[in-house]
mmCIF file with all atom_site columns, C-alpha atoms in Angstrom:
data_model
loop_
_atom_site.group_PDB
_atom_site.id
_atom_site.type_symbol
_atom_site.label_atom_id
_atom_site.label_alt_id
_atom_site.label_comp_id
_atom_site.label_asym_id
_atom_site.label_entity_id
_atom_site.label_seq_id
_atom_site.pdbx_PDB_ins_code
_atom_site.Cartn_x
_atom_site.Cartn_y
_atom_site.Cartn_z
_atom_site.occupancy
_atom_site.B_iso_or_equiv
_atom_site.pdbx_formal_charge
_atom_site.auth_seq_id
_atom_site.auth_comp_id
_atom_site.auth_asym_id
_atom_site.auth_atom_id
_atom_site.pdbx_PDB_model_num
ATOM 1   C CA . MET A 1 1   ? 184.919 26.669 169.691 1.00 49.00 ? 1218 MET A CA 1
ATOM 2   C CA . SER A 1 2   ? 187.500 23.776 169.825 1.00 49.00 ? 1219 SER A CA 1
ATOM 3   C CA . ALA A 1 3   ? 188.693 21.994 167.025 1.00 60.00 ? 1220 ALA A CA 1
ATOM 4   C CA . THR A 1 4   ? 186.866 18.775 167.618 1.00 64.00 ? 1221 THR A CA 1
ATOM 5   C CA . GLN A 1 5   ? 186.563 16.237 165.005 1.00 84.00 ? 1222 GLN A CA 1
ATOM 6   C CA . ASP A 1 6   ? 183.609 14.419 167.064 1.00 94.00 ? 1223 ASP A CA 1
ATOM 7   C CA . PRO A 1 7   ? 180.065 15.622 165.592 1.00 96.00 ? 1224 PRO A CA 1
ATOM 8   C CA . GLN A 1 8   ? 178.242 14.690 168.841 1.00 95.00 ? 1225 GLN A CA 1
ATOM 9   C CA . GLU A 1 9   ? 180.733 16.819 170.983 1.00 95.00 ? 1226 GLU A CA 1
ATOM 10  C CA . TYR A 1 10  ? 180.426 19.654 168.584 1.00 95.00 ? 1227 TYR A CA 1
ATOM 11  C CA . ILE A 1 11  ? 176.941 20.057 168.682 1.00 96.00 ? 1228 ILE A CA 1
ATOM 12  C CA . ASP A 1 12  ? 176.778 19.896 172.440 1.00 95.00 ? 1229 ASP A CA 1
ATOM 13  C CA . GLN A 1 13  ? 179.440 22.799 172.489 1.00 93.00 ? 1230 GLN A CA 1
ATOM 14  C CA . MET A 1 14  ? 177.347 24.803 169.875 1.00 92.00 ? 1231 MET A CA 1
ATOM 15  C CA . ALA A 1 15  ? 174.390 24.162 172.259 1.00 92.00 ? 1232 ALA A CA 1
ATOM 16  C CA . LEU A 1 16  ? 176.309 25.437 175.256 1.00 91.00 ? 1233 LEU A CA 1
ATOM 17  C CA . LYS A 1 17  ? 177.442 28.550 173.351 1.00 88.00 ? 1234 LYS A CA 1
ATOM 18  C CA . ARG A 1 18  ? 174.551 29.461 171.489 1.00 87.00 ? 1235 ARG A CA 1
ATOM 19  C CA . GLY A 1 19  ? 171.872 28.486 174.084 1.00 83.00 ? 1236 GLY A CA 1
ATOM 20  C CA . TYR A 1 20  ? 170.138 26.436 171.163 1.00 85.00 ? 1237 TYR A CA 1
ATOM 21  C CA . VAL A 1 21  ? 170.975 24.628 168.094 1.00 88.00 ? 1238 VAL A CA 1
ATOM 22  C CA . LEU A 1 22  ? 168.540 24.474 165.310 1.00 87.00 ? 1239 LEU A CA 1
ATOM 23  C CA . ASP A 1 23  ? 167.396 21.135 163.338 1.00 90.00 ? 1240 ASP A CA 1
ATOM 24  C CA . TYR A 1 24  ? 169.743 21.831 160.217 1.00 92.00 ? 1241 TYR A CA 1
ATOM 25  C CA . HIS A 1 25  ? 172.603 22.001 162.777 1.00 94.00 ? 1242 HIS A CA 1
ATOM 26  C CA . LYS A 1 26  ? 171.576 18.578 163.989 1.00 95.00 ? 1243 LYS A CA 1
ATOM 27  C CA . VAL A 1 27  ? 171.287 16.726 160.361 1.00 95.00 ? 1244 VAL A CA 1
ATOM 28  C CA . MET A 1 28  ? 174.531 18.608 159.153 1.00 95.00 ? 1245 MET A CA 1
ATOM 29  C CA . ALA A 1 29  ? 176.565 17.079 162.066 1.00 96.00 ? 1246 ALA A CA 1
ATOM 30  C CA . LYS A 1 30  ? 175.802 13.768 160.904 1.00 95.00 ? 1247 LYS A CA 1
ATOM 31  C CA . HIS A 1 31  ? 175.706 14.373 157.202 1.00 96.00 ? 1248 HIS A CA 1
ATOM 32  C CA . ASP A 1 32  ? 178.079 17.093 156.243 1.00 96.00 ? 1249 ASP A CA 1
ATOM 33  C CA . PHE A 1 33  ? 180.114 17.748 159.172 1.00 96.00 ? 1250 PHE A CA 1
ATOM 34  C CA . GLU A 1 34  ? 182.754 19.970 157.401 1.00 96.00 ? 1251 GLU A CA 1
ATOM 35  C CA . VAL A 1 35  ? 180.122 22.183 156.175 1.00 96.00 ? 1252 VAL A CA 1
ATOM 36  C CA . LEU A 1 36  ? 178.458 22.737 159.388 1.00 96.00 ? 1253 LEU A CA 1
ATOM 37  C CA . GLN A 1 37  ? 181.769 23.615 160.948 1.00 95.00 ? 1254 GLN A CA 1
ATOM 38  C CA . ALA A 1 38  ? 182.469 26.252 158.377 1.00 95.00 ? 1255 ALA A CA 1
ATOM 39  C CA . ALA A 1 39  ? 178.902 27.869 158.362 1.00 94.00 ? 1256 ALA A CA 1
ATOM 40  C CA . ASN A 1 40  ? 179.494 27.876 162.288 1.00 93.00 ? 1257 ASN A CA 1
ATOM 41  C CA . GLU A 1 41  ? 182.729 29.677 162.298 1.00 93.00 ? 1258 GLU A CA 1
ATOM 42  C CA . LEU A 1 42  ? 181.000 32.314 160.470 1.00 94.00 ? 1259 LEU A CA 1
ATOM 43  C CA . VAL A 1 43  ? 178.297 32.736 163.020 1.00 90.00 ? 1260 VAL A CA 1
ATOM 44  C CA . ASN A 1 44  ? 181.010 32.669 165.834 1.00 90.00 ? 1261 ASN A CA 1
ATOM 45  C CA . ALA A 1 45  ? 182.811 35.672 164.102 1.00 92.00 ? 1262 ALA A CA 1
ATOM 46  C CA . ALA A 1 46  ? 179.895 37.846 163.067 1.00 90.00 ? 1263 ALA A CA 1
ATOM 47  C CA . TYR A 1 47  ? 177.423 36.921 166.183 1.00 88.00 ? 1264 TYR A CA 1
ATOM 48  C CA . LEU A 1 48  ? 178.750 34.970 168.985 1.00 88.00 ? 1265 LEU A CA 1
ATOM 49  C CA . ASN A 1 49  ? 182.075 36.424 169.713 1.00 89.00 ? 1266 ASN A CA 1
ATOM 50  C CA . GLU A 1 50  ? 182.112 39.743 171.369 1.00 85.00 ? 1267 GLU A CA 1
ATOM 51  C CA . ARG A 1 51  ? 183.874 42.584 169.643 1.00 91.00 ? 1268 ARG A CA 1
ATOM 52  C CA . THR A 1 52  ? 182.500 45.820 169.667 1.00 95.00 ? 1269 THR A CA 1
ATOM 53  C CA . LEU A 1 53  ? 178.825 44.792 170.261 1.00 95.00 ? 1270 LEU A CA 1
ATOM 54  C CA . ASP A 1 54  ? 177.861 42.789 173.072 1.00 95.00 ? 1271 ASP A CA 1
ATOM 55  C CA . ARG A 1 55  ? 175.574 39.716 173.182 1.00 93.00 ? 1272 ARG A CA 1
ATOM 56  C CA . LYS A 1 56  ? 172.670 41.618 174.288 1.00 96.00 ? 1273 LYS A CA 1
ATOM 57  C CA . THR A 1 57  ? 172.672 44.086 171.499 1.00 97.00 ? 1274 THR A CA 1
ATOM 58  C CA . LYS A 1 58  ? 173.365 41.422 168.902 1.00 96.00 ? 1275 LYS A CA 1
ATOM 59  C CA . GLU A 1 59  ? 170.450 39.282 170.232 1.00 96.00 ? 1276 GLU A CA 1
ATOM 60  C CA . LEU A 1 60  ? 168.114 42.444 169.783 1.00 98.00 ? 1277 LEU A CA 1
ATOM 61  C CA . ILE A 1 61  ? 169.583 42.957 166.160 1.00 97.00 ? 1278 ILE A CA 1
ATOM 62  C CA . PHE A 1 62  ? 168.999 39.286 165.423 1.00 95.00 ? 1279 PHE A CA 1
ATOM 63  C CA . ILE A 1 63  ? 165.338 39.612 166.603 1.00 97.00 ? 1280 ILE A CA 1
ATOM 64  C CA . ALA A 1 64  ? 164.763 42.145 164.368 1.00 97.00 ? 1281 ALA A CA 1
ATOM 65  C CA . THR A 1 65  ? 166.304 41.013 161.579 1.00 97.00 ? 1282 THR A CA 1
ATOM 66  C CA . GLN A 1 66  ? 164.726 37.577 161.589 1.00 96.00 ? 1283 GLN A CA 1
ATOM 67  C CA . THR A 1 67  ? 161.329 39.405 162.127 1.00 97.00 ? 1284 THR A CA 1
ATOM 68  C CA . ILE A 1 68  ? 161.651 40.947 158.758 1.00 97.00 ? 1285 ILE A CA 1
ATOM 69  C CA . LEU A 1 69  ? 163.313 37.891 157.173 1.00 96.00 ? 1286 LEU A CA 1
ATOM 70  C CA . ARG A 1 70  ? 159.995 36.171 158.415 1.00 95.00 ? 1287 ARG A CA 1
ATOM 71  C CA . ALA A 1 71  ? 162.033 33.263 160.371 1.00 95.00 ? 1288 ALA A CA 1
ATOM 72  C CA . PRO A 1 72  ? 159.926 30.524 162.085 1.00 94.00 ? 1289 PRO A CA 1
ATOM 73  C CA . LYS A 1 73  ? 158.265 31.927 165.277 1.00 95.00 ? 1290 LYS A CA 1
ATOM 74  C CA . THR A 1 74  ? 160.101 29.351 167.324 1.00 93.00 ? 1291 THR A CA 1
ATOM 75  C CA . GLN A 1 75  ? 163.248 30.581 166.084 1.00 92.00 ? 1292 GLN A CA 1
ATOM 76  C CA . ILE A 1 76  ? 162.516 34.228 166.885 1.00 96.00 ? 1293 ILE A CA 1
ATOM 77  C CA . GLN A 1 77  ? 161.347 32.999 170.264 1.00 96.00 ? 1294 GLN A CA 1
ATOM 78  C CA . SER A 1 78  ? 164.952 31.225 170.879 1.00 92.00 ? 1295 SER A CA 1
ATOM 79  C CA . HIS A 1 79  ? 166.499 34.655 170.434 1.00 94.00 ? 1296 HIS A CA 1
ATOM 80  C CA . ILE A 1 80  ? 164.004 36.128 172.542 1.00 97.00 ? 1297 ILE A CA 1
ATOM 81  C CA . ARG A 1 81  ? 164.610 33.906 175.292 1.00 96.00 ? 1298 ARG A CA 1
ATOM 82  C CA . ILE A 1 82  ? 168.344 34.465 175.051 1.00 95.00 ? 1299 ILE A CA 1
ATOM 83  C CA . ALA A 1 83  ? 167.868 38.039 175.024 1.00 97.00 ? 1300 ALA A CA 1
ATOM 84  C CA . LEU A 1 84  ? 166.164 37.784 178.257 1.00 98.00 ? 1301 LEU A CA 1
ATOM 85  C CA . ASP A 1 85  ? 168.938 35.505 179.520 1.00 96.00 ? 1302 ASP A CA 1
ATOM 86  C CA . VAL A 1 86  ? 171.546 38.058 178.450 1.00 96.00 ? 1303 VAL A CA 1
ATOM 87  C CA . GLY A 1 87  ? 169.737 40.982 180.165 1.00 98.00 ? 1304 GLY A CA 1
ATOM 88  C CA . ALA A 1 88  ? 167.461 42.306 177.452 1.00 98.00 ? 1305 ALA A CA 1
ATOM 89  C CA . THR A 1 89  ? 164.197 43.664 179.003 1.00 98.00 ? 1306 THR A CA 1
ATOM 90  C CA . ALA A 1 90  ? 160.825 42.782 177.508 1.00 98.00 ? 1307 ALA A CA 1
ATOM 91  C CA . GLN A 1 91  ? 160.562 46.272 176.518 1.00 98.00 ? 1308 GLN A CA 1
ATOM 92  C CA . GLU A 1 92  ? 163.815 46.564 174.689 1.00 98.00 ? 1309 GLU A CA 1
ATOM 93  C CA . ILE A 1 93  ? 163.030 43.625 172.932 1.00 98.00 ? 1310 ILE A CA 1
ATOM 94  C CA . LEU A 1 94  ? 159.452 44.915 171.828 1.00 98.00 ? 1311 LEU A CA 1
ATOM 95  C CA . GLU A 1 95  ? 161.492 48.264 170.629 1.00 98.00 ? 1312 GLU A CA 1
ATOM 96  C CA . ALA A 1 96  ? 163.599 46.019 168.289 1.00 98.00 ? 1313 ALA A CA 1
ATOM 97  C CA . ILE A 1 97  ? 160.587 44.336 166.975 1.00 98.00 ? 1314 ILE A CA 1
ATOM 98  C CA . GLU A 1 98  ? 159.121 47.676 166.474 1.00 98.00 ? 1315 GLU A CA 1
ATOM 99  C CA . THR A 1 99  ? 161.776 48.888 164.257 1.00 97.00 ? 1316 THR A CA 1
ATOM 100 C CA . THR A 1 100 ? 160.583 46.749 161.862 1.00 96.00 ? 1317 THR A CA 1
ATOM 101 C CA . LEU A 1 101 ? 157.480 48.697 161.301 1.00 96.00 ? 1318 LEU A CA 1
ATOM 102 C CA . PRO A 1 102 ? 158.613 51.534 159.202 1.00 94.00 ? 1319 PRO A CA 1
ATOM 103 C CA . GLU A 1 103 ? 160.484 49.482 156.665 1.00 92.00 ? 1320 GLU A CA 1
ATOM 104 C CA . ALA A 1 104 ? 158.866 46.111 156.621 1.00 94.00 ? 1321 ALA A CA 1
ATOM 105 C CA . GLY A 1 105 ? 155.135 46.930 157.688 1.00 94.00 ? 1322 GLY A CA 1
ATOM 106 C CA . VAL A 1 106 ? 152.554 45.606 160.004 1.00 95.00 ? 1323 VAL A CA 1
ATOM 107 C CA . ILE A 1 107 ? 152.368 42.170 158.552 1.00 93.00 ? 1324 ILE A CA 1
ATOM 108 C CA . VAL A 1 108 ? 155.911 41.661 159.093 1.00 94.00 ? 1325 VAL A CA 1
ATOM 109 C CA . PHE A 1 109 ? 156.032 43.403 162.852 1.00 96.00 ? 1326 PHE A CA 1
ATOM 110 C CA . ASN A 1 110 ? 153.159 41.271 163.770 1.00 95.00 ? 1327 ASN A CA 1
ATOM 111 C CA . ALA A 1 111 ? 154.949 38.128 163.342 1.00 94.00 ? 1328 ALA A CA 1
ATOM 112 C CA . GLY A 1 112 ? 157.733 39.150 165.800 1.00 96.00 ? 1329 GLY A CA 1
ATOM 113 C CA . PHE A 1 113 ? 155.147 40.759 168.015 1.00 97.00 ? 1330 PHE A CA 1
ATOM 114 C CA . GLU A 1 114 ? 153.332 37.279 168.439 1.00 96.00 ? 1331 GLU A CA 1
ATOM 115 C CA . ALA A 1 115 ? 156.665 35.525 169.114 1.00 96.00 ? 1332 ALA A CA 1
ATOM 116 C CA . TRP A 1 116 ? 157.472 38.193 171.821 1.00 97.00 ? 1333 TRP A CA 1
ATOM 117 C CA . ARG A 1 117 ? 153.948 38.295 173.302 1.00 97.00 ? 1334 ARG A CA 1
ATOM 118 C CA . GLU A 1 118 ? 153.953 34.725 173.934 1.00 97.00 ? 1335 GLU A CA 1
ATOM 119 C CA . VAL A 1 119 ? 157.549 34.378 175.471 1.00 97.00 ? 1336 VAL A CA 1
ATOM 120 C CA . VAL A 1 120 ? 156.610 37.439 177.719 1.00 97.00 ? 1337 VAL A CA 1
ATOM 121 C CA . GLU A 1 121 ? 153.036 36.377 178.403 1.00 97.00 ? 1338 GLU A CA 1
ATOM 122 C CA . ALA A 1 122 ? 152.020 40.038 177.541 1.00 96.00 ? 1339 ALA A CA 1
ATOM 123 C CA . ASP A 1 123 ? 148.334 40.496 177.475 1.00 95.00 ? 1340 ASP A CA 1
ATOM 124 C CA . GLY A 1 124 ? 146.219 43.785 176.290 1.00 94.00 ? 1341 GLY A CA 1
ATOM 125 C CA . ILE A 1 125 ? 143.337 45.958 177.107 1.00 91.00 ? 1342 ILE A CA 1
ATOM 126 C CA . GLU A 1 126 ? 140.056 44.522 175.658 1.00 87.00 ? 1343 GLU A CA 1
ATOM 127 C CA . PRO A 1 127 ? 137.631 47.080 174.350 1.00 85.00 ? 1344 PRO A CA 1
ATOM 128 C CA . THR A 1 128 ? 134.419 47.498 176.322 1.00 88.00 ? 1345 THR A CA 1
ATOM 129 C CA . VAL A 1 129 ? 132.344 48.408 173.250 1.00 91.00 ? 1346 VAL A CA 1
ATOM 130 C CA . ASP A 1 130 ? 131.223 45.790 170.690 1.00 87.00 ? 1347 ASP A CA 1
ATOM 131 C CA . VAL A 1 131 ? 133.411 45.325 167.914 1.00 83.00 ? 1348 VAL A CA 1
ATOM 132 C CA . TYR A 1 132 ? 134.674 42.187 165.463 1.00 82.00 ? 1349 TYR A CA 1
ATOM 133 C CA . ASN A 1 133 ? 137.666 40.214 166.580 1.00 75.00 ? 1350 ASN A CA 1
ATOM 134 C CA . ALA A 1 134 ? 140.326 40.577 164.024 1.00 71.00 ? 1351 ALA A CA 1
ATOM 135 C CA . SER A 1 135 ? 142.274 37.979 165.395 1.00 64.00 ? 1352 SER A CA 1
ATOM 136 C CA . GLU A 1 136 ? 139.922 35.224 164.785 1.00 59.00 ? 1353 GLU A CA 1
#
């Protein structure tokens, strides 16, 4: 990112480079611009700048780690949308979320799965026998 000193321009550049900005980015731009810039440089180095891993791979990692960390569904969905935009398939994203199952369990997996299901509008197969609906 350029070395702008204008918070509005900085937020606009963040949005263009990331594909999103979070609420805390907006507030920090107004109230502690220096710390926002410092934090964003770390994000650029570790996540946005392509080095060995491409953006698609990093998005899949982000989706899995945010699922494990129980990030808000909207945040996971933002990364799912970006992953789709940078060439990941719905199946690849689902597989990334599925990697959370062995270590983090079904409860954690389900949060990421629901975020994915809503974004890709996935449906399922309904049983033809009488059962209780566990989702209600």
